[in-house]
Coordinates of N, CA, C and O in Angstrom, one line a residue:
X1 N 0.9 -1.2 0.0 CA 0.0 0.0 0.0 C 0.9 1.2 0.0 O 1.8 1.3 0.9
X2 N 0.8 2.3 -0.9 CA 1.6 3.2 -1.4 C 0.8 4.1 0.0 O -0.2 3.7 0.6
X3 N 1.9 5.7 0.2 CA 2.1 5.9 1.8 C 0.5 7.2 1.0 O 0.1 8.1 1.8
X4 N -0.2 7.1 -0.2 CA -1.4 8.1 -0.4 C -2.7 7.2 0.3 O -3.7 7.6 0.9
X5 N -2.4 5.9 0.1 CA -3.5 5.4 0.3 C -3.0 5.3 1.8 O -3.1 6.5 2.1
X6 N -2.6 4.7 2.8 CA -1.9 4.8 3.6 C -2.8 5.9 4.5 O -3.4 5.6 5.5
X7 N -2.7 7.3 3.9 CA -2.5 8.5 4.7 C -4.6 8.5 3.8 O -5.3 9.3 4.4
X8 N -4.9 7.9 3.0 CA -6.2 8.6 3.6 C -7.5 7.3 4.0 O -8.7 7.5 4.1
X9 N -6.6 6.1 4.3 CA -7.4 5.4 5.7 C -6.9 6.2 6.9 O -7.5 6.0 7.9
X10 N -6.2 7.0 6.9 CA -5.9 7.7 8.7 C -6.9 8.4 8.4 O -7.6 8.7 9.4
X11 N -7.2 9.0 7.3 CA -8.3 10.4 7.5 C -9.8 9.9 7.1 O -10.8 10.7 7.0
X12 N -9.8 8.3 6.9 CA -11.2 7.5 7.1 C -11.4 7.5 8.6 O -12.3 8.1 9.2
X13 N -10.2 6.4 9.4 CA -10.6 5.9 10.7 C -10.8 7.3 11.6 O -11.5 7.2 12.6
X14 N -9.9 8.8 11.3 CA -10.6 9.7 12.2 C -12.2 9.7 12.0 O -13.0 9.2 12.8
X15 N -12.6 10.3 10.8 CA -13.6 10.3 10.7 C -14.8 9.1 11.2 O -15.9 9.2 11.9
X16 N -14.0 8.1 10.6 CA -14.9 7.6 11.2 C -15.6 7.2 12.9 O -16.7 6.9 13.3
X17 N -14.1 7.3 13.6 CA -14.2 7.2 15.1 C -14.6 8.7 15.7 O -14.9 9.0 16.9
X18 N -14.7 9.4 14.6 CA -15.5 11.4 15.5 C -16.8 10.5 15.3 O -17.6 10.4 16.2
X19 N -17.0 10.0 14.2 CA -18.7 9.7 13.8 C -19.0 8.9 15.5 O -19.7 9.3 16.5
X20 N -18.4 8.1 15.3 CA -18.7 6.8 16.5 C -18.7 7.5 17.6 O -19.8 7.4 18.1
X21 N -17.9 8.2 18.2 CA -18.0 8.9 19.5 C -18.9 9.8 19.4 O -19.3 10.1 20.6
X22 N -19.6 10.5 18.5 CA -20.3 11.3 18.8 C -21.4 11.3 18.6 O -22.2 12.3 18.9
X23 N -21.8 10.1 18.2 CA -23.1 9.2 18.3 C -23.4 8.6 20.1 O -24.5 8.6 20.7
X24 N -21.8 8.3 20.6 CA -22.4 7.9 21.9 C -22.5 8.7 22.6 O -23.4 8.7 23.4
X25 N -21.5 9.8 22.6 CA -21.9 11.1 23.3 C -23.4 11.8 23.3 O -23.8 12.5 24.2
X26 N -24.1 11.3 21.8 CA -25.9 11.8 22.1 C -26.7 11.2 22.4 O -27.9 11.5 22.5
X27 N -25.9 9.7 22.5 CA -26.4 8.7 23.0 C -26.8 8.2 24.3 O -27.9 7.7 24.7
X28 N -25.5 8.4 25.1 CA -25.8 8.2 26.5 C -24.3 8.9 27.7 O -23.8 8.5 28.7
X29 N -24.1 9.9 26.9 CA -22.8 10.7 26.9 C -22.8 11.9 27.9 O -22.3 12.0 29.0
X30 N -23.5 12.6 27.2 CA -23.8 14.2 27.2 C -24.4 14.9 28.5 O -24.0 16.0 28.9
X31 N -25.3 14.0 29.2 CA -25.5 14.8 30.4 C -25.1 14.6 31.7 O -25.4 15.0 32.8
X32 N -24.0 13.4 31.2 CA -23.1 12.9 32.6 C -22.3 13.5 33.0 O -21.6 14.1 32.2
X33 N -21.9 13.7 34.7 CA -21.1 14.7 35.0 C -19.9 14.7 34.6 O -19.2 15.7 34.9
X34 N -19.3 13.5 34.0 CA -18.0 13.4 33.6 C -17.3 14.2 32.4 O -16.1 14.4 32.4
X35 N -18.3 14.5 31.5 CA -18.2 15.4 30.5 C -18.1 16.9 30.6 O -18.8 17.7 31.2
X36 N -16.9 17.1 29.8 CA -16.9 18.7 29.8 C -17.2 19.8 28.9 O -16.3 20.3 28.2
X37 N -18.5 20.1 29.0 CA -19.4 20.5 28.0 C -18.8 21.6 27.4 O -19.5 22.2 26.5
X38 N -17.6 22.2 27.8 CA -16.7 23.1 26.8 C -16.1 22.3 25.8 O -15.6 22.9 24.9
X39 N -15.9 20.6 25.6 CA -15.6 20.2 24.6 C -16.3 19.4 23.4 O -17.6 19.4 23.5
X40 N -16.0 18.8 22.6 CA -16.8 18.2 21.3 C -15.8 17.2 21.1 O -14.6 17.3 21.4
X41 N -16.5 15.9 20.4 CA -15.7 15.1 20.0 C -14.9 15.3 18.7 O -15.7 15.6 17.8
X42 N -13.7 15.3 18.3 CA -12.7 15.6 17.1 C -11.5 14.4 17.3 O -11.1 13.9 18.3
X43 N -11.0 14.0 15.8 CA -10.1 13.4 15.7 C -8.7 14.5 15.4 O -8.9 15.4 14.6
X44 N -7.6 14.2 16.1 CA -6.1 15.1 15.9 C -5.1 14.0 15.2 O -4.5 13.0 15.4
X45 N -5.2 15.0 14.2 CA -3.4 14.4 13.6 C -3.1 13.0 13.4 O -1.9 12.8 13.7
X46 N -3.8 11.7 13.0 CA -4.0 10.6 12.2 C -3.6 10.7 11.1 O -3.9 11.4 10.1
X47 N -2.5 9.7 11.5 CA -1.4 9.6 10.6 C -0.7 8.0 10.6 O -0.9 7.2 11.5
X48 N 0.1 7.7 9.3 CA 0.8 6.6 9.3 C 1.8 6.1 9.9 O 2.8 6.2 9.2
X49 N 2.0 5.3 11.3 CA 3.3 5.0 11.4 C 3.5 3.8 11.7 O 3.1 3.2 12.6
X50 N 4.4 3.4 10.4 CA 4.6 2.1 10.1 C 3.8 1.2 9.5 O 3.5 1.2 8.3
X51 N 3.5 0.0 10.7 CA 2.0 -0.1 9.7 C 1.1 -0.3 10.3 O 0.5 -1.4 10.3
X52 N 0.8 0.8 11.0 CA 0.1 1.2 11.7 C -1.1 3.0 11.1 O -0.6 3.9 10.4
X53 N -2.2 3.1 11.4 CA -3.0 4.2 11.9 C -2.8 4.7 12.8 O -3.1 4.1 13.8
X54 N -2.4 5.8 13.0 CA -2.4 6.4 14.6 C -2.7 7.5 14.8 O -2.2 8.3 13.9
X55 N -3.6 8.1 15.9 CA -3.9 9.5 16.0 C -4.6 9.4 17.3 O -4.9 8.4 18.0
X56 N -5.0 10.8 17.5 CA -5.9 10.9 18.8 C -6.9 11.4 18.8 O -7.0 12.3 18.0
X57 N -8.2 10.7 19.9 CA -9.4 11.5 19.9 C -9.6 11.6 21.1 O -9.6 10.8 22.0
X58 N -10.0 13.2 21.1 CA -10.7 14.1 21.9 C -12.4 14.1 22.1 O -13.1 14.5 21.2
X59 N -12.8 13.6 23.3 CA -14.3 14.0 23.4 C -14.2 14.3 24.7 O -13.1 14.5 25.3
X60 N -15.5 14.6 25.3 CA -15.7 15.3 26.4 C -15.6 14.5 27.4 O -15.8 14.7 28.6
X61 N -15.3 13.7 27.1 CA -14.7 12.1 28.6 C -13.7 11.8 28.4 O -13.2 11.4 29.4
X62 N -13.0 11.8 27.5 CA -11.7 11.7 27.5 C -11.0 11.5 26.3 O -11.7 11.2 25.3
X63 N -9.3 11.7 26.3 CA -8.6 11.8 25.0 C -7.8 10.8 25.2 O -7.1 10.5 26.2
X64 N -8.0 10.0 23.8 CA -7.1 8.7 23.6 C -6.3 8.6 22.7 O -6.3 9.5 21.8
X65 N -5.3 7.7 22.6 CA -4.2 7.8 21.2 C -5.5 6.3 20.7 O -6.2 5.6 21.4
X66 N -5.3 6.2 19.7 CA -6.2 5.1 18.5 C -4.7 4.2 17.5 O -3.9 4.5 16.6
X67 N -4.9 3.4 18.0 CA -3.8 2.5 16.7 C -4.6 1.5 16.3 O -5.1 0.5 17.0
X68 N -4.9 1.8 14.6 CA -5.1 0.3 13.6 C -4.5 0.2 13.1 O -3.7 1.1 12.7
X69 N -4.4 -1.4 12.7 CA -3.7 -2.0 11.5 C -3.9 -1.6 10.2 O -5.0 -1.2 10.0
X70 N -3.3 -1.5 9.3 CA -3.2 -1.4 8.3 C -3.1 -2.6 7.4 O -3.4 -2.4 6.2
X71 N -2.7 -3.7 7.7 CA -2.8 -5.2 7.8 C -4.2 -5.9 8.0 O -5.4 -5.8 7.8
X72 N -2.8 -6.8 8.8 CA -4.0 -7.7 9.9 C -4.5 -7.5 10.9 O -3.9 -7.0 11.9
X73 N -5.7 -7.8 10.8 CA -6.3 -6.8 12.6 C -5.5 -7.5 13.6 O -4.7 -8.4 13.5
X74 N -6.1 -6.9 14.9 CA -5.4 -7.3 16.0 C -6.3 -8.2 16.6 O -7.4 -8.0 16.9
X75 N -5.3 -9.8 16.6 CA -5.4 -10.7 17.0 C -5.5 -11.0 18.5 O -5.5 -12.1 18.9
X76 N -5.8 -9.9 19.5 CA -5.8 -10.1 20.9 C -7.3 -9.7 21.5 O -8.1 -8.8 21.5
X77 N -7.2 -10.6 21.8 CA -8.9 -10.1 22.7 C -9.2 -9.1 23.5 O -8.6 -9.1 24.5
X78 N -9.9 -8.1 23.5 CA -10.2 -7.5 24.1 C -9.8 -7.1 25.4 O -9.6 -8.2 25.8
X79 N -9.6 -6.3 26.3 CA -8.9 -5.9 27.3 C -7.4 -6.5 27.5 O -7.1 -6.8 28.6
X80 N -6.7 -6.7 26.6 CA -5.4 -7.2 26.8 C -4.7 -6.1 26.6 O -5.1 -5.2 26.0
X81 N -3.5 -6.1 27.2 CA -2.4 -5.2 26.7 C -1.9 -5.4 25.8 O -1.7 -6.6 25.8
X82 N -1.4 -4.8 24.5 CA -0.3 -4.7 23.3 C 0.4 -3.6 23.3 O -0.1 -2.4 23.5
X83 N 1.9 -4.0 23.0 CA 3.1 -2.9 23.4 C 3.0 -2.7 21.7 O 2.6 -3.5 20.9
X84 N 3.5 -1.6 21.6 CA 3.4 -1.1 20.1 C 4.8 -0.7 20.2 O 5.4 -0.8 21.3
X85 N 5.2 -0.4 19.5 CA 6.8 0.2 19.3 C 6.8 1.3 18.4 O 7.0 1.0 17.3
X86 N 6.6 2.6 18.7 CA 6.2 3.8 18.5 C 8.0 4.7 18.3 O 8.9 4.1 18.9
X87 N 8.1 5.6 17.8 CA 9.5 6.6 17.6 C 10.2 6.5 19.0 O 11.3 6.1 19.4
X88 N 8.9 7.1 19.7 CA 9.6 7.4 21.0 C 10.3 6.2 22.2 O 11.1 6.5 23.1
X89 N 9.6 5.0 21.9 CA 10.1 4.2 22.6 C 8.6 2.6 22.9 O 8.3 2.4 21.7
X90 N 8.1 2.1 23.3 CA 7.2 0.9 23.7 C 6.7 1.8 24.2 O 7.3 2.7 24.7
X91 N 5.1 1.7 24.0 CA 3.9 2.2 25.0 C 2.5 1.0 25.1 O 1.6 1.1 24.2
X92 N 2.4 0.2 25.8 CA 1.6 -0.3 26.3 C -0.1 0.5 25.7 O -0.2 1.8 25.7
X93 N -0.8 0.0 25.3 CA -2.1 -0.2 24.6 C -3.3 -0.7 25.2 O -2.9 -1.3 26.2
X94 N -4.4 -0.8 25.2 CA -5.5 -1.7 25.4 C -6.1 -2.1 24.2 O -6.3 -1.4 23.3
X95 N -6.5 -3.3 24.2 CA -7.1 -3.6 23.0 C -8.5 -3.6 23.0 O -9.1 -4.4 23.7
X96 N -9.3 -2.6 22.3 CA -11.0 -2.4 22.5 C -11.3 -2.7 20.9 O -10.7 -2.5 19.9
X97 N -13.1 -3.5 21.3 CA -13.5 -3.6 20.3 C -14.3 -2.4 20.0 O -14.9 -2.1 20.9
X98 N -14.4 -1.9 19.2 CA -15.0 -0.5 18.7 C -16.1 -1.1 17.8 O -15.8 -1.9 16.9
X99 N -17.3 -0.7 18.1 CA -18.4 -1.2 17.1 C -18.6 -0.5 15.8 O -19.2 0.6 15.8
X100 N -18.3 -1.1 14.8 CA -17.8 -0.4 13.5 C -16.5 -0.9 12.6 O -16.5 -1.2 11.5
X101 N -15.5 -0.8 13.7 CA -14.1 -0.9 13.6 C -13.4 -2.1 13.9 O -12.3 -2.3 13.4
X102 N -14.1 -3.1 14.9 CA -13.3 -4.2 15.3 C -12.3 -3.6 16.1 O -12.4 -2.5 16.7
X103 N -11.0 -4.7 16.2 CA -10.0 -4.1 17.1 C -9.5 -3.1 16.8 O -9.2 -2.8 15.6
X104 N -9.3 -2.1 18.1 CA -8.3 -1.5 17.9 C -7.3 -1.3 18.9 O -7.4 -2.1 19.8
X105 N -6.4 -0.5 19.0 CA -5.1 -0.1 19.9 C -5.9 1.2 20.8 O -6.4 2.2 20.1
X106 N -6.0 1.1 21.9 CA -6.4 2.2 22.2 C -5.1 2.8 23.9 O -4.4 2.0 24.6
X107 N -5.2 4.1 24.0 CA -4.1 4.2 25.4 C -4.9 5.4 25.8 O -4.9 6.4 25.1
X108 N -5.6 5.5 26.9 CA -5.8 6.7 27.5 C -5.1 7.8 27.9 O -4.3 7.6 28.8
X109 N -5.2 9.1 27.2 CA -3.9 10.1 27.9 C -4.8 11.0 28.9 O -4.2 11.6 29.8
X110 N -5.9 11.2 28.9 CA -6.7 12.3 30.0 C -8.0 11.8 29.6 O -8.5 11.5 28.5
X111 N -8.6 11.6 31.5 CA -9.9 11.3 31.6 C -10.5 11.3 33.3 O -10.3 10.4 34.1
X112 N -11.3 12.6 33.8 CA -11.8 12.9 33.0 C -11.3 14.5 31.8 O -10.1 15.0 31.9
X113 N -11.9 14.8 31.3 CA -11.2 15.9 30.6 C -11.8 17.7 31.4 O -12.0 18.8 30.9
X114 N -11.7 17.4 32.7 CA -11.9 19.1 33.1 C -10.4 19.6 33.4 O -10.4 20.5 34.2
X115 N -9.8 19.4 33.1 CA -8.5 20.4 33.1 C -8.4 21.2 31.8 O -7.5 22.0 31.6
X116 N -9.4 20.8 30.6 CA -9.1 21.5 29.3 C -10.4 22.9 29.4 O -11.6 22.7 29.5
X117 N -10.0 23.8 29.4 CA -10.8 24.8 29.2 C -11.7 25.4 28.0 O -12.6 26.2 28.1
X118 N -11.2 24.8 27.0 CA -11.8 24.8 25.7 C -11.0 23.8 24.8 O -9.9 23.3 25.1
X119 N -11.9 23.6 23.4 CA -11.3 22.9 22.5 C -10.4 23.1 21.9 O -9.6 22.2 21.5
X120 N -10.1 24.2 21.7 CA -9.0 24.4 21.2 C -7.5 24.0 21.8 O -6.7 23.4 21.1
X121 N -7.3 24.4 23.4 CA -6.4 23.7 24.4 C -6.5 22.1 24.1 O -5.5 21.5 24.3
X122 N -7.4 21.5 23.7 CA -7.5 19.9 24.1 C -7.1 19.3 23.0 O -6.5 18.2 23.1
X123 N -7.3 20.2 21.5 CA -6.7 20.0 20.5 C -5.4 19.8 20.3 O -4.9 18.7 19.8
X124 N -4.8 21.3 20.7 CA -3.5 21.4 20.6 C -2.5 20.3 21.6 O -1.5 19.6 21.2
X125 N -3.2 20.3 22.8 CA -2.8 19.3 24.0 C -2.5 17.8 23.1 O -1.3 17.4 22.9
X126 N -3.3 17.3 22.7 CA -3.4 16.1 21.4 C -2.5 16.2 20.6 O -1.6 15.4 20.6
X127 N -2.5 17.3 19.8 CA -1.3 17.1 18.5 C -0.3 17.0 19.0 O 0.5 16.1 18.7
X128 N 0.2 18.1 20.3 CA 1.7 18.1 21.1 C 1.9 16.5 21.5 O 3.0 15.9 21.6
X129 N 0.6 15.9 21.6 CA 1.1 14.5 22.5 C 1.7 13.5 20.9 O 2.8 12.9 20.7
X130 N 0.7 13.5 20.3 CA 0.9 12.7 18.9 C 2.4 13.1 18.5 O 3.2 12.2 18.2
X131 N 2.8 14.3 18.4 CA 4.3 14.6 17.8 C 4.9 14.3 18.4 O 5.9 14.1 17.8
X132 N 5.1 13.9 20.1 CA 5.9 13.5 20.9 C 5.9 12.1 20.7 O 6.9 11.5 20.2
X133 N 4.9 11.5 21.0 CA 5.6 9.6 20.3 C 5.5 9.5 19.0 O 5.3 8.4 18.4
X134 N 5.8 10.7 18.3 CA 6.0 10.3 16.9 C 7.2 10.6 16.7 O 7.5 10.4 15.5
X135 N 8.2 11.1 17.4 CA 9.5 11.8 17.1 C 10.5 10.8 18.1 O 10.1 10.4 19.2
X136 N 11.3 10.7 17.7 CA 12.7 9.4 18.2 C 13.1 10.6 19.2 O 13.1 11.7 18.8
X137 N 13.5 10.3 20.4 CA 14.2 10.9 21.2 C 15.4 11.1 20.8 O 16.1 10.2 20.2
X138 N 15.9 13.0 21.2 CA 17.3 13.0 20.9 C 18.3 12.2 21.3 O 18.3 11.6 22.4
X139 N 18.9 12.1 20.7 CA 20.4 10.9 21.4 C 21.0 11.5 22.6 O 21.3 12.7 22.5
X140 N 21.2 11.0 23.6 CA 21.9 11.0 24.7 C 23.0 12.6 24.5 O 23.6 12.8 23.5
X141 N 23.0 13.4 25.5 CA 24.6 14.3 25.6 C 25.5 13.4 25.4 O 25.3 12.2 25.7
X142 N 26.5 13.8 24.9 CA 28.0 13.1 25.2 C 28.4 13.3 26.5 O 28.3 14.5 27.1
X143 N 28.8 12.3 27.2 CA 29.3 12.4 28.4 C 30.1 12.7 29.4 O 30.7 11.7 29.7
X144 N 30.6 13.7 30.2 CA 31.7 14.6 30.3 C 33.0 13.8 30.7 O 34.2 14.2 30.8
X145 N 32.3 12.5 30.8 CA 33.1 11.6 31.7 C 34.1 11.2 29.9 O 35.3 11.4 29.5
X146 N 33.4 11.0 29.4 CA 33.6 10.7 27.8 C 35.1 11.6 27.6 O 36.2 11.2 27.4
X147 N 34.8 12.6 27.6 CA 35.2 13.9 27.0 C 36.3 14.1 28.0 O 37.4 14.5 27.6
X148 N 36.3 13.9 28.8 CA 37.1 14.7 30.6 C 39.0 14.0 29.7 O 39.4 13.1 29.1
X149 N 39.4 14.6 30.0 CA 41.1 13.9 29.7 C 42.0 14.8 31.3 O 41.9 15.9 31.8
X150 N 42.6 14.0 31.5 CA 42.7 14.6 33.0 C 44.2 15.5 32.3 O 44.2 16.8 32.4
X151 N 45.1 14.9 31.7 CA 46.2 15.1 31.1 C 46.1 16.8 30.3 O 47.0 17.7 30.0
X152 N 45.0 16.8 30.1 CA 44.4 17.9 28.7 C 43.8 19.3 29.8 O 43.6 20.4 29.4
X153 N 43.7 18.6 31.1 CA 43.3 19.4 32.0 C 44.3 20.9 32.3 O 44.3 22.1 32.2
X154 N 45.1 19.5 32.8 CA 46.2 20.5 33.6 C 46.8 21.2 32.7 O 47.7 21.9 33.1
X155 N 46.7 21.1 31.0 CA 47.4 21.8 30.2 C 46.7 22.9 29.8 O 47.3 23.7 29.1
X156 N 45.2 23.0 30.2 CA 44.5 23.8 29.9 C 44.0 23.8 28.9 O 43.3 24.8 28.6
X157 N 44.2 22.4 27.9 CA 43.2 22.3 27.0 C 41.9 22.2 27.0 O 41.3 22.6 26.0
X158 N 41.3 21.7 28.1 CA 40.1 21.2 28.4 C 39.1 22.2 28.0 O 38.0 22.0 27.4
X159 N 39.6 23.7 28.7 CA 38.6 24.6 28.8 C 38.8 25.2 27.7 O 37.9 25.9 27.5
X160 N 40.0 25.1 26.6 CA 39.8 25.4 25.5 C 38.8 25.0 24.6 O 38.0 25.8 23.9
X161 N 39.0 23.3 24.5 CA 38.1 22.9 23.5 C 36.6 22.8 24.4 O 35.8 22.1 23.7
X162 N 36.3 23.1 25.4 CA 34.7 23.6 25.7 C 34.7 24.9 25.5 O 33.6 25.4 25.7
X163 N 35.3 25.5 25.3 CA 35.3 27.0 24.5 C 34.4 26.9 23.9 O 33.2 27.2 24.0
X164 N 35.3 26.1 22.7 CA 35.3 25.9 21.0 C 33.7 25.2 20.9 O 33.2 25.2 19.8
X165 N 33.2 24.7 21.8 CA 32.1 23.6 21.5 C 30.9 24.6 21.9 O 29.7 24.2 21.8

């Protein structure tokens, strides 16, 4: 699957998972106190990684990261954990059946959602999260222990070449 088709199942399964939540939200959602009626359900930033779907949704109970396959669905039963292996490092999953969708990867990042003041914050809050396990952590500092030359010290090189750096 070339990375066009790829990139517009991520912009089906948002859609289609804003549809699904916001069906249950008028369903049996909306006047529970858990909900924060400054928010709406929206999908953020569903995108390809690997071979995976991944993105996040925001509704008024809470914001989750979403991973499907792009494959084979997920072979694990419902409430199990599945580690994904994401830029940033393994994050632990739950596996929900989503009615519509079958399995999917799901990870709770905030619930309930009253610390977001509006949608717009809960938005941005989401994309910030998505770019973060989507970006490889910088490599390690070099270590001073690495770098230290005891010899280079006492000649006063040391503080030269941290000058220079």
């Amino acid at each position: 699957m070339d990375e066009t088709a790829r990139t517009a199942l991520c912009a089906r399964l948002a859609e289609g998972l804003e549809a699904h939540f916001r069906m249950v939200h008028a369903q049996s959602m909306k006047d529970l106190p858990i909900c924060n009626d400054r928010l709406a359900v929206a999908g953020a930033g569903f995108r390809p990684c690997g071979d995976w779907a991944i993105g996040i949704v925001v509704t008024p109970w809470f914001m989750n990261i979403f991973a499907a396959p792009f494959a084979a669905p997920v072979a694990a039963p419902p409430g199990e954990t599945q580690r994904l292996a994401l830029p940033v490092g393994e994050v632990d999953f739950l596996v929900a059946e989503v009615e519509g969708f079958g399995r999917l990867l799901s990870c709770s990042l905030f619930s309930p959602m009253d610390p977001f003041v509006d949608q717009e914050a809960a938005l941005a809050t989401a994309r910030a999260a998505l770019d973060a396990l989507l970006t490889p952590p910088a490599p390690p500092p070099e270590q001073l222990a690495a770098r230290f030359d005891r010899r280079a010290l006492f000649r006063g090189a040391f503080t030269e070449r941290e000058a220079a750096t």
